[in-house]
């Protein structure tokens, strides 16, 4: 009798164990399914956002291409072009200010769809998928008008400032013969700060984009600063997309060409520069 009784207890325990194991497996499977569904939802949401928004990465201290206006809103020639392109693509424009030396990370991570902000193609041809060039630009030196610097040769022994990771910095790294004549070549985060350094006598010259230099000088009353006659280098502006993203590049390119054809690009240029400075063919 004792054996039969013990066997009955063991059978009951085993049945209870089997019964409790099944819900655990079901709960685990349910959790895995929920995780997959959650991941799918996030992917779908991200894809949906990519289809409805156009996020432009830009340096917010780079007038007149992209900057913070007196009203506290983002504005500029490039940003206005980008907004018009987004409208024609049926997307909502999103301006994303970035640190210029972090632009590659912002682009490859997907935080921005493109870099559109006086972005020079030269020297970067193989790093991005580019639009066609839409504007020409020179890298120039700006000095104080009352200085003794009248030419590039006069920069020997002087302190020259340039924005970090800019085209001017790249040009000076290539032109070591010129750069080695300087007493010091130093970097600055943005050209607003660069002009303040020049005005206060902290540096003797700034190497920068001519478009930005002329705007900064005009904004400061047109006096007190001089652009040296001989440019450091010449280049063209384009819109940089993540390498291989030809689909979005082609979509933006078509919008630009339509803007060129109907005169919208010319009108935006005349608003910012007083004339049509665009070169898109």
mmCIF file of C-alpha atoms in Angstrom:
data_model
loop_
_atom_site.group_PDB
_atom_site.id
_atom_site.type_symbol
_atom_site.label_atom_id
_atom_site.label_comp_id
_atom_site.label_asym_id
_atom_site.label_seq_id
_atom_site.Cartn_x
_atom_site.Cartn_y
_atom_site.Cartn_z
ATOM 1 C CA UNK A 1 0.000 0.000 0.000
ATOM 2 C CA UNK A 2 2.843 2.396 0.864
ATOM 3 C CA UNK A 3 4.431 1.894 -2.599
ATOM 4 C CA UNK A 4 1.178 2.598 -4.378
ATOM 5 C CA UNK A 5 0.655 5.703 -2.212
ATOM 6 C CA UNK A 6 4.174 7.025 -2.903
ATOM 7 C CA UNK A 7 3.835 6.414 -6.649
ATOM 8 C CA UNK A 8 0.618 8.392 -6.614
ATOM 9 C CA UNK A 9 2.337 11.359 -4.961
ATOM 10 C CA UNK A 10 5.222 11.259 -7.455
ATOM 11 C CA UNK A 11 2.813 11.191 -10.385
ATOM 12 C CA UNK A 12 0.953 14.178 -9.011
ATOM 13 C CA UNK A 13 4.208 16.151 -8.586
ATOM 14 C CA UNK A 14 5.362 15.326 -12.132
ATOM 15 C CA UNK A 15 2.038 16.363 -13.623
ATOM 16 C CA UNK A 16 2.151 19.635 -11.682
ATOM 17 C CA UNK A 17 5.710 20.318 -12.918
ATOM 18 C CA UNK A 18 4.738 19.735 -16.545
ATOM 19 C CA UNK A 19 1.703 21.935 -16.157
ATOM 20 C CA UNK A 20 3.746 24.837 -14.712
ATOM 21 C CA UNK A 21 6.456 24.613 -17.416
ATOM 22 C CA UNK A 22 4.120 25.251 -20.326
ATOM 23 C CA UNK A 23 2.976 28.730 -19.260
ATOM 24 C CA UNK A 24 6.632 29.774 -18.784
ATOM 25 C CA UNK A 25 7.429 28.827 -22.367
ATOM 26 C CA UNK A 26 4.340 30.635 -23.550
ATOM 27 C CA UNK A 27 5.310 33.774 -21.598
ATOM 28 C CA UNK A 28 8.838 33.715 -23.063
ATOM 29 C CA UNK A 29 7.532 33.314 -26.600
ATOM 30 C CA UNK A 30 5.053 36.110 -26.026
ATOM 31 C CA UNK A 31 7.838 38.430 -24.802
ATOM 32 C CA UNK A 32 9.986 37.612 -27.830
ATOM 33 C CA UNK A 33 7.076 38.300 -30.158
ATOM 34 C CA UNK A 34 6.390 41.623 -28.439
ATOM 35 C CA UNK A 35 10.060 42.619 -28.800
ATOM 36 C CA UNK A 36 9.995 41.802 -32.510
ATOM 37 C CA UNK A 37 6.755 43.720 -32.968
ATOM 38 C CA UNK A 38 8.188 46.696 -31.044
ATOM 39 C CA UNK A 39 11.322 46.698 -33.195
ATOM 40 C CA UNK A 40 9.207 46.471 -36.342
ATOM 41 C CA UNK A 41 7.067 49.376 -35.162
ATOM 42 C CA UNK A 42 10.160 51.524 -34.564
ATOM 43 C CA UNK A 43 11.538 50.626 -37.990
ATOM 44 C CA UNK A 44 8.229 51.472 -39.626
ATOM 45 C CA UNK A 45 8.050 54.767 -37.745
ATOM 46 C CA UNK A 46 11.609 55.714 -38.763
ATOM 47 C CA UNK A 47 10.881 54.857 -42.387
ATOM 48 C CA UNK A 48 7.710 56.924 -42.249
ATOM 49 C CA UNK A 49 9.624 59.913 -40.837
ATOM 50 C CA UNK A 50 12.239 59.625 -43.571
ATOM 51 C CA UNK A 51 9.498 59.812 -46.171
ATOM 52 C CA UNK A 52 7.822 62.881 -44.735
ATOM 53 C CA UNK A 53 10.746 64.990 -43.473
ATOM 54 C CA UNK A 54 13.878 66.392 -45.047
ATOM 55 C CA UNK A 55 16.513 67.073 -42.376
ATOM 56 C CA UNK A 56 19.262 69.481 -43.383
ATOM 57 C CA UNK A 57 22.499 69.642 -41.395
ATOM 58 C CA UNK A 58 24.137 73.079 -41.244
ATOM 59 C CA UNK A 59 26.487 75.311 -39.268
ATOM 60 C CA UNK A 60 24.274 77.887 -37.552
ATOM 61 C CA UNK A 61 27.142 80.395 -37.428
ATOM 62 C CA UNK A 62 27.763 80.573 -41.169
ATOM 63 C CA UNK A 63 25.911 83.619 -42.550
ATOM 64 C CA UNK A 64 24.582 84.215 -45.119
ATOM 65 C CA UNK A 65 24.288 80.503 -45.957
ATOM 66 C CA UNK A 66 22.739 79.358 -42.676
ATOM 67 C CA UNK A 67 22.496 81.130 -39.319
ATOM 68 C CA UNK A 68 20.227 82.370 -36.538
ATOM 69 C CA UNK A 69 18.406 85.546 -37.557
ATOM 70 C CA UNK A 70 17.610 88.540 -35.397
ATOM 71 C CA UNK A 71 14.210 86.991 -34.684
ATOM 72 C CA UNK A 72 15.839 83.866 -33.286
ATOM 73 C CA UNK A 73 14.772 81.724 -36.259
ATOM 74 C CA UNK A 74 17.078 79.800 -38.590
ATOM 75 C CA UNK A 75 17.534 81.547 -41.921
ATOM 76 C CA UNK A 76 19.975 81.955 -44.799
ATOM 77 C CA UNK A 77 20.429 81.489 -48.523
ATOM 78 C CA UNK A 78 21.054 77.740 -48.396
ATOM 79 C CA UNK A 79 18.307 77.136 -45.848
ATOM 80 C CA UNK A 80 15.806 78.986 -48.024
ATOM 81 C CA UNK A 81 16.825 76.881 -51.025
ATOM 82 C CA UNK A 82 16.470 73.740 -48.906
ATOM 83 C CA UNK A 83 12.993 74.742 -47.700
ATOM 84 C CA UNK A 84 11.833 75.302 -51.257
ATOM 85 C CA UNK A 85 13.297 71.946 -52.339
ATOM 86 C CA UNK A 86 11.522 70.181 -49.457
ATOM 87 C CA UNK A 87 8.232 71.807 -50.444
ATOM 88 C CA UNK A 88 8.600 70.566 -54.008
ATOM 89 C CA UNK A 89 9.417 67.065 -52.779
ATOM 90 C CA UNK A 90 6.312 67.042 -50.606
ATOM 91 C CA UNK A 91 8.340 66.859 -47.393
ATOM 92 C CA UNK A 92 8.526 68.869 -44.208
ATOM 93 C CA UNK A 93 11.799 70.775 -43.816
ATOM 94 C CA UNK A 94 13.751 70.269 -40.611
ATOM 95 C CA UNK A 95 16.801 72.402 -39.878
ATOM 96 C CA UNK A 96 19.396 70.592 -37.766
ATOM 97 C CA UNK A 97 22.302 72.753 -36.522
ATOM 98 C CA UNK A 98 25.488 70.701 -36.145
ATOM 99 C CA UNK A 99 29.072 71.142 -35.073
ATOM 100 C CA UNK A 100 30.973 71.436 -38.337
ATOM 101 C CA UNK A 101 33.730 69.036 -37.315
ATOM 102 C CA UNK A 102 31.066 66.409 -36.465
ATOM 103 C CA UNK A 103 29.251 66.608 -39.803
ATOM 104 C CA UNK A 104 30.408 63.171 -41.011
ATOM 105 C CA UNK A 105 29.116 61.484 -37.868
ATOM 106 C CA UNK A 106 25.794 63.331 -38.135
ATOM 107 C CA UNK A 107 25.384 62.191 -41.730
ATOM 108 C CA UNK A 108 26.452 58.554 -41.367
ATOM 109 C CA UNK A 109 24.327 58.096 -38.228
ATOM 110 C CA UNK A 110 21.233 59.306 -40.061
ATOM 111 C CA UNK A 111 20.673 62.335 -37.829
ATOM 112 C CA UNK A 112 20.649 64.476 -40.985
ATOM 113 C CA UNK A 113 19.767 63.674 -44.594
ATOM 114 C CA UNK A 114 22.371 65.972 -46.117
ATOM 115 C CA UNK A 115 24.888 68.730 -45.456
ATOM 116 C CA UNK A 116 23.670 71.917 -47.125
ATOM 117 C CA UNK A 117 25.554 74.968 -45.916
ATOM 118 C CA UNK A 118 28.227 76.437 -48.168
ATOM 119 C CA UNK A 119 29.651 72.922 -48.489
ATOM 120 C CA UNK A 120 32.705 72.814 -50.769
ATOM 121 C CA UNK A 121 33.025 69.833 -53.109
ATOM 122 C CA UNK A 122 36.752 70.183 -53.793
ATOM 123 C CA UNK A 123 38.856 67.803 -51.717
ATOM 124 C CA UNK A 124 35.772 65.835 -50.662
ATOM 125 C CA UNK A 125 34.718 64.386 -54.010
ATOM 126 C CA UNK A 126 34.878 60.738 -52.924
ATOM 127 C CA UNK A 127 33.544 61.132 -49.381
ATOM 128 C CA UNK A 128 29.928 62.017 -50.239
ATOM 129 C CA UNK A 129 27.310 61.585 -52.916
ATOM 130 C CA UNK A 130 27.074 65.103 -54.333
ATOM 131 C CA UNK A 131 24.496 67.229 -56.074
ATOM 132 C CA UNK A 132 25.665 69.195 -59.068
ATOM 133 C CA UNK A 133 27.519 72.373 -58.015
ATOM 134 C CA UNK A 134 25.202 75.358 -57.719
ATOM 135 C CA UNK A 135 27.572 78.161 -56.698
ATOM 136 C CA UNK A 136 31.224 79.211 -57.033
ATOM 137 C CA UNK A 137 33.324 80.472 -54.157
ATOM 138 C CA UNK A 138 36.896 81.496 -53.294
ATOM 139 C CA UNK A 139 38.875 81.014 -50.110
ATOM 140 C CA UNK A 140 40.320 84.422 -49.195
ATOM 141 C CA UNK A 141 42.206 86.237 -46.447
ATOM 142 C CA UNK A 142 40.519 89.015 -44.474
ATOM 143 C CA UNK A 143 42.605 91.594 -42.596
ATOM 144 C CA UNK A 144 41.934 94.867 -40.797
ATOM 145 C CA UNK A 145 41.982 97.804 -43.186
ATOM 146 C CA UNK A 146 44.418 99.759 -41.049
ATOM 147 C CA UNK A 147 46.953 96.898 -40.907
ATOM 148 C CA UNK A 148 50.196 96.788 -42.886
ATOM 149 C CA UNK A 149 49.060 93.616 -44.692
ATOM 150 C CA UNK A 150 48.379 94.322 -48.364
ATOM 151 C CA UNK A 151 49.174 90.934 -49.920
ATOM 152 C CA UNK A 152 49.570 87.251 -49.109
ATOM 153 C CA UNK A 153 53.326 87.773 -48.839
ATOM 154 C CA UNK A 154 52.724 90.214 -45.982
ATOM 155 C CA UNK A 155 51.224 87.388 -43.905
ATOM 156 C CA UNK A 156 54.721 86.073 -43.195
ATOM 157 C CA UNK A 157 55.306 86.043 -39.458
ATOM 158 C CA UNK A 158 51.638 86.761 -38.716
ATOM 159 C CA UNK A 159 48.913 84.859 -36.842
ATOM 160 C CA UNK A 160 46.216 83.494 -39.134
ATOM 161 C CA UNK A 161 42.922 81.998 -37.961
ATOM 162 C CA UNK A 162 40.687 79.487 -39.762
ATOM 163 C CA UNK A 163 37.543 77.521 -38.928
ATOM 164 C CA UNK A 164 38.082 73.927 -37.809
ATOM 165 C CA UNK A 165 37.608 71.383 -40.624
ATOM 166 C CA UNK A 166 36.806 74.099 -43.158
ATOM 167 C CA UNK A 167 37.831 74.311 -46.806
ATOM 168 C CA UNK A 168 40.238 77.109 -45.934
ATOM 169 C CA UNK A 169 41.958 74.887 -43.378
ATOM 170 C CA UNK A 170 42.191 72.086 -45.949
ATOM 171 C CA UNK A 171 43.629 74.503 -48.532
ATOM 172 C CA UNK A 172 46.309 75.695 -46.105
ATOM 173 C CA UNK A 173 47.222 72.116 -45.208
ATOM 174 C CA UNK A 174 47.872 71.540 -48.904
ATOM 175 C CA UNK A 175 49.691 74.847 -49.388
ATOM 176 C CA UNK A 176 52.357 74.206 -46.768
ATOM 177 C CA UNK A 177 54.745 76.584 -48.523
ATOM 178 C CA UNK A 178 52.440 79.476 -47.658
ATOM 179 C CA UNK A 179 51.287 78.187 -44.254
ATOM 180 C CA UNK A 180 54.884 77.707 -43.094
ATOM 181 C CA UNK A 181 55.512 81.428 -43.506
ATOM 182 C CA UNK A 182 52.938 82.225 -40.806
ATOM 183 C CA UNK A 183 54.055 82.654 -37.238
ATOM 184 C CA UNK A 184 50.955 80.737 -36.170
ATOM 185 C CA UNK A 185 47.952 79.064 -37.798
ATOM 186 C CA UNK A 186 45.143 78.501 -35.324
ATOM 187 C CA UNK A 187 41.576 77.230 -35.536
ATOM 188 C CA UNK A 188 38.304 78.676 -34.306
ATOM 189 C CA UNK A 189 34.850 77.120 -33.950
ATOM 190 C CA UNK A 190 33.055 79.662 -36.164
ATOM 191 C CA UNK A 191 33.737 82.803 -38.180
ATOM 192 C CA UNK A 192 31.654 85.103 -35.999
ATOM 193 C CA UNK A 193 34.226 84.436 -33.298
ATOM 194 C CA UNK A 194 36.987 84.755 -35.894
ATOM 195 C CA UNK A 195 35.889 88.289 -36.805
ATOM 196 C CA UNK A 196 35.770 89.267 -33.151
ATOM 197 C CA UNK A 197 39.315 87.926 -32.714
ATOM 198 C CA UNK A 198 40.463 89.942 -35.730
ATOM 199 C CA UNK A 199 38.690 93.088 -34.564
ATOM 200 C CA UNK A 200 40.272 92.859 -31.105
ATOM 201 C CA UNK A 201 43.750 92.232 -32.537
ATOM 202 C CA UNK A 202 44.033 88.652 -31.334
ATOM 203 C CA UNK A 203 44.876 87.519 -34.868
ATOM 204 C CA UNK A 204 46.224 89.272 -37.959
ATOM 205 C CA UNK A 205 44.095 87.584 -40.612
ATOM 206 C CA UNK A 206 41.276 85.104 -41.191
ATOM 207 C CA UNK A 207 41.218 82.570 -44.042
ATOM 208 C CA UNK A 208 37.607 81.931 -45.072
ATOM 209 C CA UNK A 209 34.944 81.714 -47.788
ATOM 210 C CA UNK A 210 34.627 84.916 -49.824
ATOM 211 C CA UNK A 211 30.822 84.702 -49.736
ATOM 212 C CA UNK A 212 30.835 84.674 -45.947
ATOM 213 C CA UNK A 213 33.623 87.274 -45.714
ATOM 214 C CA UNK A 214 31.752 89.788 -47.861
ATOM 215 C CA UNK A 215 28.552 89.260 -45.883
ATOM 216 C CA UNK A 216 30.334 89.698 -42.549
ATOM 217 C CA UNK A 217 32.061 92.883 -43.723
ATOM 218 C CA UNK A 218 28.793 94.345 -45.077
ATOM 219 C CA UNK A 219 27.022 93.462 -41.822
ATOM 220 C CA UNK A 220 29.693 95.369 -39.917
ATOM 221 C CA UNK A 221 29.135 98.525 -41.955
ATOM 222 C CA UNK A 222 31.487 97.818 -44.841
ATOM 223 C CA UNK A 223 34.449 99.470 -43.151
ATOM 224 C CA UNK A 224 37.341 98.268 -41.078
ATOM 225 C CA UNK A 225 38.136 95.076 -42.984
ATOM 226 C CA UNK A 226 39.755 94.253 -46.325
ATOM 227 C CA UNK A 227 39.771 91.110 -48.460
ATOM 228 C CA UNK A 228 43.203 90.505 -50.007
ATOM 229 C CA UNK A 229 43.155 90.434 -53.803
ATOM 230 C CA UNK A 230 44.792 87.030 -54.315
ATOM 231 C CA UNK A 231 42.521 84.103 -53.334
ATOM 232 C CA UNK A 232 43.885 81.113 -51.485
ATOM 233 C CA UNK A 233 41.865 78.688 -53.639
ATOM 234 C CA UNK A 234 38.697 78.440 -55.729
ATOM 235 C CA UNK A 235 35.909 75.925 -55.297
ATOM 236 C CA UNK A 236 32.261 75.100 -55.874
ATOM 237 C CA UNK A 237 29.424 74.552 -53.425
ATOM 238 C CA UNK A 238 27.279 71.422 -53.543
ATOM 239 C CA UNK A 239 24.894 69.434 -51.358
ATOM 240 C CA UNK A 240 26.540 66.436 -49.697
ATOM 241 C CA UNK A 241 24.582 63.230 -49.056
ATOM 242 C CA UNK A 242 25.673 59.994 -47.406
ATOM 243 C CA UNK A 243 27.855 58.072 -49.845
ATOM 244 C CA UNK A 244 25.593 55.890 -51.980
ATOM 245 C CA UNK A 245 22.327 57.727 -51.235
ATOM 246 C CA UNK A 246 21.651 58.508 -54.877
ATOM 247 C CA UNK A 247 17.870 58.194 -54.510
ATOM 248 C CA UNK A 248 17.539 61.227 -52.257
ATOM 249 C CA UNK A 249 20.253 63.101 -54.159
ATOM 250 C CA UNK A 250 18.351 62.651 -57.415
ATOM 251 C CA UNK A 251 15.109 63.817 -55.800
ATOM 252 C CA UNK A 252 16.734 66.982 -54.463
ATOM 253 C CA UNK A 253 18.592 67.563 -57.717
ATOM 254 C CA UNK A 254 15.349 67.535 -59.685
ATOM 255 C CA UNK A 255 13.835 70.068 -57.296
ATOM 256 C CA UNK A 256 16.879 72.326 -57.771
ATOM 257 C CA UNK A 257 16.703 72.089 -61.556
ATOM 258 C CA UNK A 258 13.002 72.935 -61.493
ATOM 259 C CA UNK A 259 13.783 75.945 -59.287
ATOM 260 C CA UNK A 260 16.453 77.049 -61.743
ATOM 261 C CA UNK A 261 14.101 76.662 -64.704
ATOM 262 C CA UNK A 262 11.207 78.663 -63.240
ATOM 263 C CA UNK A 263 13.363 81.462 -61.800
ATOM 264 C CA UNK A 264 12.874 80.643 -58.102
ATOM 265 C CA UNK A 265 16.580 80.042 -57.507
ATOM 266 C CA UNK A 266 17.434 83.368 -59.122
ATOM 267 C CA UNK A 267 14.872 85.194 -56.968
ATOM 268 C CA UNK A 268 16.245 83.692 -53.746
ATOM 269 C CA UNK A 269 19.792 84.602 -54.797
ATOM 270 C CA UNK A 270 18.822 88.194 -55.579
ATOM 271 C CA UNK A 271 17.170 88.452 -52.161
ATOM 272 C CA UNK A 272 20.398 87.495 -50.368
ATOM 273 C CA UNK A 273 23.133 88.801 -52.678
ATOM 274 C CA UNK A 274 21.480 91.463 -54.816
ATOM 275 C CA UNK A 275 22.205 89.419 -57.952
ATOM 276 C CA UNK A 276 22.064 85.877 -59.272
ATOM 277 C CA UNK A 277 25.255 84.177 -58.078
ATOM 278 C CA UNK A 278 24.067 80.626 -58.776
ATOM 279 C CA UNK A 279 25.831 78.499 -61.393
ATOM 280 C CA UNK A 280 23.536 75.493 -61.817
ATOM 281 C CA UNK A 281 23.186 74.637 -65.502
#
